[in-house]
Short mmCIF file of C-alpha atoms and ligand atoms in Angstrom, two decimals:
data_model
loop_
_atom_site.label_atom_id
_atom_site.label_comp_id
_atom_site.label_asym_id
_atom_site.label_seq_id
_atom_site.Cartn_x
_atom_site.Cartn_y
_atom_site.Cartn_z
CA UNK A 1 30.13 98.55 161.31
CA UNK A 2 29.06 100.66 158.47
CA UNK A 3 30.81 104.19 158.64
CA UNK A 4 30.39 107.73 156.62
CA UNK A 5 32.72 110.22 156.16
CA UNK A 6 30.60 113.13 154.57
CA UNK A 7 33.27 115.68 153.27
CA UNK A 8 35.74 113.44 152.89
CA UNK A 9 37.98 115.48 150.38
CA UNK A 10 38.35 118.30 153.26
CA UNK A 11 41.10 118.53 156.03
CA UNK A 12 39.04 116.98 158.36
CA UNK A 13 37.71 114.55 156.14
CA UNK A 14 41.27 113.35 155.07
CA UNK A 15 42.37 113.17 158.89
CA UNK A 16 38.88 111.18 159.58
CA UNK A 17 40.73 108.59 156.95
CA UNK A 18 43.98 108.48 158.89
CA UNK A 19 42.60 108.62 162.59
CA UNK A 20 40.38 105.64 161.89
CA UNK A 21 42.95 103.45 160.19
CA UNK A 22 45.80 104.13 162.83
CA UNK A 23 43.05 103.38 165.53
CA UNK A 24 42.30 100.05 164.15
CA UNK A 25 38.63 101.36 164.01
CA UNK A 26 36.00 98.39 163.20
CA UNK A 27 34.67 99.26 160.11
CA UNK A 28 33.45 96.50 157.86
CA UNK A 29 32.27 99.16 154.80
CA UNK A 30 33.53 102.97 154.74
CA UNK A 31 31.57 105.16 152.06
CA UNK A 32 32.53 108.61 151.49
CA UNK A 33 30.50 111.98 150.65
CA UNK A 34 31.42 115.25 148.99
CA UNK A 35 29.84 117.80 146.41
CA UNK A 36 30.04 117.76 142.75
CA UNK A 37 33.13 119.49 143.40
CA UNK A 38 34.79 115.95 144.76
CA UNK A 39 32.54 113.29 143.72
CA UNK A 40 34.10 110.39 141.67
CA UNK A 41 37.43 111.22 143.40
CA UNK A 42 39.11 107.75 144.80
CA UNK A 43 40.46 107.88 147.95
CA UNK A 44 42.57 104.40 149.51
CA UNK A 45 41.56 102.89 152.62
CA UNK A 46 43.34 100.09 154.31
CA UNK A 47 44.45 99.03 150.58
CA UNK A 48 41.07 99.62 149.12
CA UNK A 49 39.82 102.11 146.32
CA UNK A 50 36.65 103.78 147.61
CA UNK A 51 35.24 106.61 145.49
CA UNK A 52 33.54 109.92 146.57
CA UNK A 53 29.54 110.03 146.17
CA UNK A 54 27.58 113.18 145.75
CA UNK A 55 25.54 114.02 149.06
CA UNK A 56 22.17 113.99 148.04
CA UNK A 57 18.66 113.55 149.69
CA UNK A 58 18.51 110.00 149.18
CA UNK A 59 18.56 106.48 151.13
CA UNK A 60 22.40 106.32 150.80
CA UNK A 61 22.71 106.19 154.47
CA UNK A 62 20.50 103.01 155.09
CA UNK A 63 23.02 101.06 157.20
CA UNK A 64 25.17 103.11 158.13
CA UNK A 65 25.93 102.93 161.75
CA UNK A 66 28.17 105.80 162.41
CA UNK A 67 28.26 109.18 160.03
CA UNK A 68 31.23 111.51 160.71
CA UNK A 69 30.22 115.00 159.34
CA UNK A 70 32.75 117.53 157.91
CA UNK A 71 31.16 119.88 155.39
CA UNK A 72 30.64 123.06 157.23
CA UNK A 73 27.30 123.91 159.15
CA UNK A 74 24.96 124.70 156.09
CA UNK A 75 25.66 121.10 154.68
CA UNK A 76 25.13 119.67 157.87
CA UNK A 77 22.12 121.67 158.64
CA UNK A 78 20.28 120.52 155.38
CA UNK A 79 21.57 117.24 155.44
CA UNK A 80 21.17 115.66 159.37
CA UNK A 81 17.46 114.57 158.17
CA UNK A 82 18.69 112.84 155.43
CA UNK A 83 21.90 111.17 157.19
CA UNK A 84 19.92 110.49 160.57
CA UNK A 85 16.89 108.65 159.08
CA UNK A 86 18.06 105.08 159.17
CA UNK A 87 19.29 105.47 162.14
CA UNK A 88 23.20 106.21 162.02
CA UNK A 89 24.59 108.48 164.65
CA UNK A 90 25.81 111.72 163.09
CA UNK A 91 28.75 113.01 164.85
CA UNK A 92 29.01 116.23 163.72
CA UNK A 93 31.96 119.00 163.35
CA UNK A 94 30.57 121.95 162.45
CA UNK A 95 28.96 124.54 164.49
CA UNK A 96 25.54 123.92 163.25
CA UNK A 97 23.72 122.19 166.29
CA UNK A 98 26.43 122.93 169.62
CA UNK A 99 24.53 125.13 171.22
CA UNK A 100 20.99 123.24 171.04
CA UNK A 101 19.55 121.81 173.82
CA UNK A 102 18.85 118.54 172.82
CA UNK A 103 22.38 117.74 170.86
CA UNK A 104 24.94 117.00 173.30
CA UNK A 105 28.76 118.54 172.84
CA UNK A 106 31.22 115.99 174.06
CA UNK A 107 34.52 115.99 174.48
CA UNK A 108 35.56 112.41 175.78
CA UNK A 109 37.71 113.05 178.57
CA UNK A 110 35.31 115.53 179.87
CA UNK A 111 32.08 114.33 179.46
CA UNK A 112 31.68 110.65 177.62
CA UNK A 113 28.31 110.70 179.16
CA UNK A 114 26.24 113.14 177.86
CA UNK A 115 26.26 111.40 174.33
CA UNK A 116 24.56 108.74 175.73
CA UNK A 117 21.71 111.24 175.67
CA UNK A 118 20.95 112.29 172.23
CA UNK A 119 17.39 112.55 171.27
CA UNK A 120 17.73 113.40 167.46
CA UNK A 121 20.95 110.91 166.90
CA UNK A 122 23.19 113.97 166.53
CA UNK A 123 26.64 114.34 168.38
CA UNK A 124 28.15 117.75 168.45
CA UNK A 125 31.98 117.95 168.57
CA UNK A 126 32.67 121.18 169.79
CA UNK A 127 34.98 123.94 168.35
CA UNK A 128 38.75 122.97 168.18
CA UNK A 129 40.32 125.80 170.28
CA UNK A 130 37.33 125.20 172.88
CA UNK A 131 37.86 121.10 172.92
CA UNK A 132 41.95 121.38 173.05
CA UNK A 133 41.18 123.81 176.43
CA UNK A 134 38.82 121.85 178.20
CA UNK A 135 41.22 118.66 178.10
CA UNK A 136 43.21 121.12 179.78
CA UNK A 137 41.13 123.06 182.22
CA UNK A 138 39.09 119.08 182.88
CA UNK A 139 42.37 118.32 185.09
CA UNK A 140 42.42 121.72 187.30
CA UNK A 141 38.66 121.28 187.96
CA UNK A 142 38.90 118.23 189.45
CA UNK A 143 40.72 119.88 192.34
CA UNK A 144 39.23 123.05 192.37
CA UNK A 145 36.15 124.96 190.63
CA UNK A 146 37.75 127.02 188.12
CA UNK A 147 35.55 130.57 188.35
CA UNK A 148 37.21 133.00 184.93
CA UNK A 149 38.92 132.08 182.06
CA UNK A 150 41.38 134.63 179.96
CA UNK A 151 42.65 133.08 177.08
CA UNK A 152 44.24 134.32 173.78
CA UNK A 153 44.60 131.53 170.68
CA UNK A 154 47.01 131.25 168.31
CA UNK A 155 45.36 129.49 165.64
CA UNK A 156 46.89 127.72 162.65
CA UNK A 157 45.88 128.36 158.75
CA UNK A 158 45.07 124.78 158.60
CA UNK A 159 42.01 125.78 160.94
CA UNK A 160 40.36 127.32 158.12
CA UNK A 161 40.72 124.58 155.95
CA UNK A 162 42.77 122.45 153.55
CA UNK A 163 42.29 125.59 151.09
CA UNK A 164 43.18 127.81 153.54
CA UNK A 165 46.51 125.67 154.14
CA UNK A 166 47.72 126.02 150.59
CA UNK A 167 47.18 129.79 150.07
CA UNK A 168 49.55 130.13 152.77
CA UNK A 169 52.23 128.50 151.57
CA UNK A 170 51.19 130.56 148.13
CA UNK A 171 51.12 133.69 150.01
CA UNK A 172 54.96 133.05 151.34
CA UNK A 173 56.45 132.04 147.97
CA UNK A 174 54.27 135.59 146.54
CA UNK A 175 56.22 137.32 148.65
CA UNK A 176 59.54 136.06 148.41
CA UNK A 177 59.12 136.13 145.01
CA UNK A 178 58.30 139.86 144.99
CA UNK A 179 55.15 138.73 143.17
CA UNK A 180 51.58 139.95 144.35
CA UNK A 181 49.95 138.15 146.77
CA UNK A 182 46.55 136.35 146.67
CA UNK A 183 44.12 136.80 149.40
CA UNK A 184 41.28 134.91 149.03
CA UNK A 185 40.69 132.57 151.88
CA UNK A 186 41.24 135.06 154.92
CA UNK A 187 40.34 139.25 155.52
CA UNK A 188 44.42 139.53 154.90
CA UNK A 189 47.67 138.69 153.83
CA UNK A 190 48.70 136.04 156.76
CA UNK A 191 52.18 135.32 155.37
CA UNK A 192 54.56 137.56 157.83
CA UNK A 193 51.26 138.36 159.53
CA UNK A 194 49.09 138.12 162.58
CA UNK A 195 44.84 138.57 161.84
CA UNK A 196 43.05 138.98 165.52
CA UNK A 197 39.70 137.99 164.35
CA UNK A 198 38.33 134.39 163.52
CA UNK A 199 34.86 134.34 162.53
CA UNK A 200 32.65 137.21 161.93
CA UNK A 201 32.13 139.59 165.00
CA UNK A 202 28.82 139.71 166.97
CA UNK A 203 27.06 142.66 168.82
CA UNK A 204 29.32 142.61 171.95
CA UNK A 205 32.61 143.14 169.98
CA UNK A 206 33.83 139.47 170.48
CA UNK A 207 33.76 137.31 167.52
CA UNK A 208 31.75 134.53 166.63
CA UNK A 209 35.04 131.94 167.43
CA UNK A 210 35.12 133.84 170.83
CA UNK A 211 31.72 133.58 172.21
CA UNK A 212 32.45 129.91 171.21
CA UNK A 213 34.81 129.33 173.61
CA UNK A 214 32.46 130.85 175.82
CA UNK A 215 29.52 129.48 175.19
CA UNK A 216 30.71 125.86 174.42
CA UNK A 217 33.00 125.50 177.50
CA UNK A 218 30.27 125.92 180.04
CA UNK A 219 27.79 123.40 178.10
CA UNK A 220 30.40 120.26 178.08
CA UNK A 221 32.23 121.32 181.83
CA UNK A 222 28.52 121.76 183.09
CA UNK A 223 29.84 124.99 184.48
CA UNK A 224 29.58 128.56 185.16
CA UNK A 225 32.41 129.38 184.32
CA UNK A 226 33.20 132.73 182.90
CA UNK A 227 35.75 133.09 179.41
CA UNK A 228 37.15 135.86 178.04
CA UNK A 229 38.34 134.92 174.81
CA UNK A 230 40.79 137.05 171.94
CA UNK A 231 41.40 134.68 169.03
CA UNK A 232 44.29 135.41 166.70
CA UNK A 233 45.06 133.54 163.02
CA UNK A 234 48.64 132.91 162.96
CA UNK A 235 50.72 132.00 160.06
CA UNK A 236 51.70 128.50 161.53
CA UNK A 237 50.40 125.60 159.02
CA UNK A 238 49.06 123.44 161.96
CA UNK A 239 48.30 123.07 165.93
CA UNK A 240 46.43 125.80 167.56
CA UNK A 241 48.61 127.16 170.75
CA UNK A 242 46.53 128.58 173.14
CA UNK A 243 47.87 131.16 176.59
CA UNK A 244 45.50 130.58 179.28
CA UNK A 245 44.84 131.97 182.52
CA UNK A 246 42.23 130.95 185.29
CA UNK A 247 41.44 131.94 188.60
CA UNK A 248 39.86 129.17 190.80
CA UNK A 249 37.85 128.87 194.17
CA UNK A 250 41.03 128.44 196.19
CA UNK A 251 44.62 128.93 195.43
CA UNK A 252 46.60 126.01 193.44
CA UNK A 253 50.42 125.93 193.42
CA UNK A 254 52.07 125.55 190.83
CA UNK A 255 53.70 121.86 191.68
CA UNK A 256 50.10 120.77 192.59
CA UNK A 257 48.99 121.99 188.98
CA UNK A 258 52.15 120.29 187.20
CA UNK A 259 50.92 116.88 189.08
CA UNK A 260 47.62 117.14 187.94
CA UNK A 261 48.50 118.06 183.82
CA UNK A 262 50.61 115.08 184.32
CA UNK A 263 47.84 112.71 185.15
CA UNK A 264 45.19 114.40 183.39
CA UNK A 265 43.33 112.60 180.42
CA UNK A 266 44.84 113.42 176.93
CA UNK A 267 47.33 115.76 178.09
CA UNK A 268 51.31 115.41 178.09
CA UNK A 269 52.70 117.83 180.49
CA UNK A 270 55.64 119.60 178.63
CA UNK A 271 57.14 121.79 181.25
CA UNK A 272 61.19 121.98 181.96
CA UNK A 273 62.23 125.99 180.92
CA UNK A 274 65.78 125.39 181.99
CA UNK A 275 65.97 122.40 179.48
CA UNK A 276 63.76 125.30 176.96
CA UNK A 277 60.89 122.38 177.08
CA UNK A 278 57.74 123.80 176.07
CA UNK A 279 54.98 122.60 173.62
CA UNK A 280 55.22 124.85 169.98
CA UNK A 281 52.83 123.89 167.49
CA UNK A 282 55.47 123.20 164.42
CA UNK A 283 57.21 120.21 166.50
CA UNK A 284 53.50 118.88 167.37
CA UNK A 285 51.54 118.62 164.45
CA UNK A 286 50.18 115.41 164.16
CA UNK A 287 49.87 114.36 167.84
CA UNK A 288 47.42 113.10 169.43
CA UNK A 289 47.42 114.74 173.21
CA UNK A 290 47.52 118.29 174.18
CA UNK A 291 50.74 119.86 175.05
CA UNK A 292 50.74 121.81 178.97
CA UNK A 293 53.62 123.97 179.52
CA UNK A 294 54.95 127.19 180.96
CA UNK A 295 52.73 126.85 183.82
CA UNK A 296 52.86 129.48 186.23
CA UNK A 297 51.40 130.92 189.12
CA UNK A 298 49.48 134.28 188.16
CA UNK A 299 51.74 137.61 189.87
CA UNK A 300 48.89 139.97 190.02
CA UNK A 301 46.37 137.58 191.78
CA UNK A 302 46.33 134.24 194.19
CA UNK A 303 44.18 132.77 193.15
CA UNK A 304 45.58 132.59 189.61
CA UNK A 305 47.84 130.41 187.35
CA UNK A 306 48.99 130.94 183.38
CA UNK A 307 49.99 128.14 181.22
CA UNK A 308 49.97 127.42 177.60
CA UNK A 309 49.13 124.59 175.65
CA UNK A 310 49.25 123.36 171.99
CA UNK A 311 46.87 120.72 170.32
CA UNK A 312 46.91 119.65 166.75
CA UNK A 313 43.27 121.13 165.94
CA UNK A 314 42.58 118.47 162.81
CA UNK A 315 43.20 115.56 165.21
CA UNK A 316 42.39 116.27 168.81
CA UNK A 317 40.35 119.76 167.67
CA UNK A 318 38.40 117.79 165.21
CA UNK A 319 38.37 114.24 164.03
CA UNK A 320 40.44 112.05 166.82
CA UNK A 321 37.84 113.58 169.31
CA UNK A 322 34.82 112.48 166.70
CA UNK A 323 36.22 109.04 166.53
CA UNK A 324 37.20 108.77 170.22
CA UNK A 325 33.23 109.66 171.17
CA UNK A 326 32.60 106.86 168.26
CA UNK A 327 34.41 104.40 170.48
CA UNK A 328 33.22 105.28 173.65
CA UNK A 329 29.72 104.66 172.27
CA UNK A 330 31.10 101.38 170.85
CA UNK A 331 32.75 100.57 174.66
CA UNK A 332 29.52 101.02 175.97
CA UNK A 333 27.29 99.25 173.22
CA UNK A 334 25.21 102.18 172.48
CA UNK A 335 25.47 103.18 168.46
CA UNK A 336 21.59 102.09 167.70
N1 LIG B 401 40.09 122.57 159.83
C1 LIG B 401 39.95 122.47 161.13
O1 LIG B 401 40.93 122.59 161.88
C2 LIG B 401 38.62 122.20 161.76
C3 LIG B 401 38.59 121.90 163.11
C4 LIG B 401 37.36 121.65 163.72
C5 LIG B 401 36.20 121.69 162.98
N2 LIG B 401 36.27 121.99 161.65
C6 LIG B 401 34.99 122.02 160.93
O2 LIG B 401 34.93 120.90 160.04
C7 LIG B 401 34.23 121.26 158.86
C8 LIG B 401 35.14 121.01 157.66
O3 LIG B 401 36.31 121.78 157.79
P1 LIG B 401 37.60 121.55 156.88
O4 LIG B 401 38.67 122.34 157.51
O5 LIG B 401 37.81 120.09 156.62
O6 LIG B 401 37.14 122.29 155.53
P2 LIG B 401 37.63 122.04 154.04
O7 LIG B 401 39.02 121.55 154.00
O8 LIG B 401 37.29 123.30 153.32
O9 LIG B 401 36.66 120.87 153.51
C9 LIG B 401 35.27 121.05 153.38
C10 LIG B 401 34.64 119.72 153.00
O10 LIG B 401 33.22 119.88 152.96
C11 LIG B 401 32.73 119.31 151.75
N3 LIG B 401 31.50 119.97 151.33
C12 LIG B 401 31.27 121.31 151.23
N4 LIG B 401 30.00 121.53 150.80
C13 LIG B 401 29.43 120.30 150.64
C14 LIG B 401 28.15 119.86 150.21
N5 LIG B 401 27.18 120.71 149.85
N6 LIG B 401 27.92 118.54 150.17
C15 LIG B 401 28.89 117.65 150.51
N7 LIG B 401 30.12 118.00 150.92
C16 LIG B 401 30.39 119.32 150.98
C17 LIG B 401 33.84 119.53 150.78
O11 LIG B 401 33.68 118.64 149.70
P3 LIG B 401 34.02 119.10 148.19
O12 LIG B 401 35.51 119.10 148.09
O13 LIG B 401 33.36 118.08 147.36
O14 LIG B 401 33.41 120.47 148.03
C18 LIG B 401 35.06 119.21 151.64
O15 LIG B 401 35.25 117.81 151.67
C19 LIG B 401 33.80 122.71 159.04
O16 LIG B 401 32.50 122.74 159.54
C20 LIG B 401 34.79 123.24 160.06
O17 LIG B 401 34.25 124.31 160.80
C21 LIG B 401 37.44 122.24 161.02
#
């Protein structure tokens, strides 16, 4: 198996490196891709030096089986052509292609299937706060149709990238060193802060991360379902938290829903408030599942319930989902 990693110097692109190694992934050759700004950079791989090329419209990808996109939309956009050619699957995490009918979104544990379909070799993964929620929501709606969706995120700096990361740890030691503080990398100061937009906002007064969530939920649950969305930055480093509430067809207790986070696919039910057991996104970066807790049944309707849930958006919200629709393509003997 021949793999790409095309922004491989990015926080994605560095968690691609970890996720496949810890997997055991079968790769036989791993090649790398970045702009000038990274090319010629090593990076070590299972003990082995591999070094950054430029992206470039050239043959590089002749061979390669499986290319795991990271470079923001406009790279991918100009690139797929180039990367798709031979062949090799593109599994792609930016926005670029979601919403397009013929480029399935996929998140594994709710719908393998549809990347089985994908008539210009592209694989969407969907937005991170929209692929940690469906885990979630995947286990109600097998007992009952879920009809409206209110959720508020709680998204970490790491979301916005690895520079994103660093400037706010700058921005902290700024202002506990009384010095000025650099804002480069979001609309404000974040350190002792809380920004309520993601994304630039769209005619209807949501944001652009908003109507993801909206949009982007319905295509992978096949559903009709209606979300209300209010994303928030929040000055934790990693793990997007996420309070959710639903209403469904008919009323689910609260037991029932604690039985089915428990058995549902990718999700670790964390859930004991006399033992103060709940999922918070400092103790869980780095995980793999998502993180159900403080479930509750909703007081101002029946047929609602409220729970919250943390996911470590690099991994599950980005390149462990990637790789996990890589090996269910693998599972099923369907790469070429
Ligand atoms: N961070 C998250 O939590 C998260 C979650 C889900 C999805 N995503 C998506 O994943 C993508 C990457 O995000 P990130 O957080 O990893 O960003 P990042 O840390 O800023 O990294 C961006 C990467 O893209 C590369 N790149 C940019 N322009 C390029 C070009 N013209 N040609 C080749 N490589 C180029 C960069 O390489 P150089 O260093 O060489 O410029 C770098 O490796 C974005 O589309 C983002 O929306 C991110």
């Amino acid at each position: 198996m021949k793999v790409a990693i095309v922004g491989a110097s990015g926080a994605v692109g560095q968690e691609f490196l970890r996720v496949l190694d810890e997997r055991n992934f079968p790769i036989d050759e791993l090649v790398l891709f970045g702009s000038s700004r990274s090319a010629g950079r090593k990076y070590t791989f299972r003990g082995k030096e591999i070094e950054v090329k430029l992206l470039q419209h050239n043959d590089d990808f002749k061979g390669v089986d499986i290319a795991f996109t990271s470079a923001g939309a406009g790279t991918s956009k100009e690139f797929a052509d180039t990367i798709t050619k031979y062949g090799a699957v593109m599994i792609d995490n930016s926005s670029a292609f979601r919403m397009d009918a013929d480029i399935p979104l996929v998140v594994p544990e709710v719908n393998a299937e549809d990347a089985l379909n994908r008539p210009r070799g592209i694989i969407a993964n969907p937005n991170c706060t929209t692929i940690q929620m469906v885990v979630a929501l995947k286990a109600i709606e097998n007992l009952t149709h879920i009809k409206r969706v209110h959720v508020s995120t709680y998204q970490a700096a790491s979301g916005a990238g690895a520079a994103a990361m660093d400037e706010l740890y700058e921005q902290y030691r700024q202002v506990l060193a009384g010095e000025p503080v650099t804002v480069e990398k979001f609309a404000y100061q974040l350190a002792f802060n809380l920004i309520p937009q993601i994304d630039v906002f769209t005619d209807n007064g949501y944001t652009k991360e908003e109507m993801k969530m909206y949009n982007e939920t319905r295509k992978i649950m096949h559903s009709d379902v209606k979300v209300s969305a209010t994303c928030v930055r929040v000055p934790a480093l990693r793990s997007h938290s996420e309070s959710i509430w639903i209403e469904t067809e008919r009323p689910v207790s609260v037991e029932e829903a604690r039985e089915a986070f428990a058995h549902g696919e990718g999700l670790v039910l964390m859930d004991n408030p006399e033992k103060k057991e709940y999922p918070m996104p400092l103790f869980l970066a780095g995980k793999d599942p998502v993180y159900v807790g403080r479930i509750r049944k909703d007081l101002a309707n029946e047929n609602g319930l409220t729970f919250w849930i943390v996911g470590d958006q690099i991994k599950k919200g980005a390149a462990l989902n990637a790789v996990q629709i890589a090996e269910y393509l693998i599972k099923v003997n369907n790469i070429r």
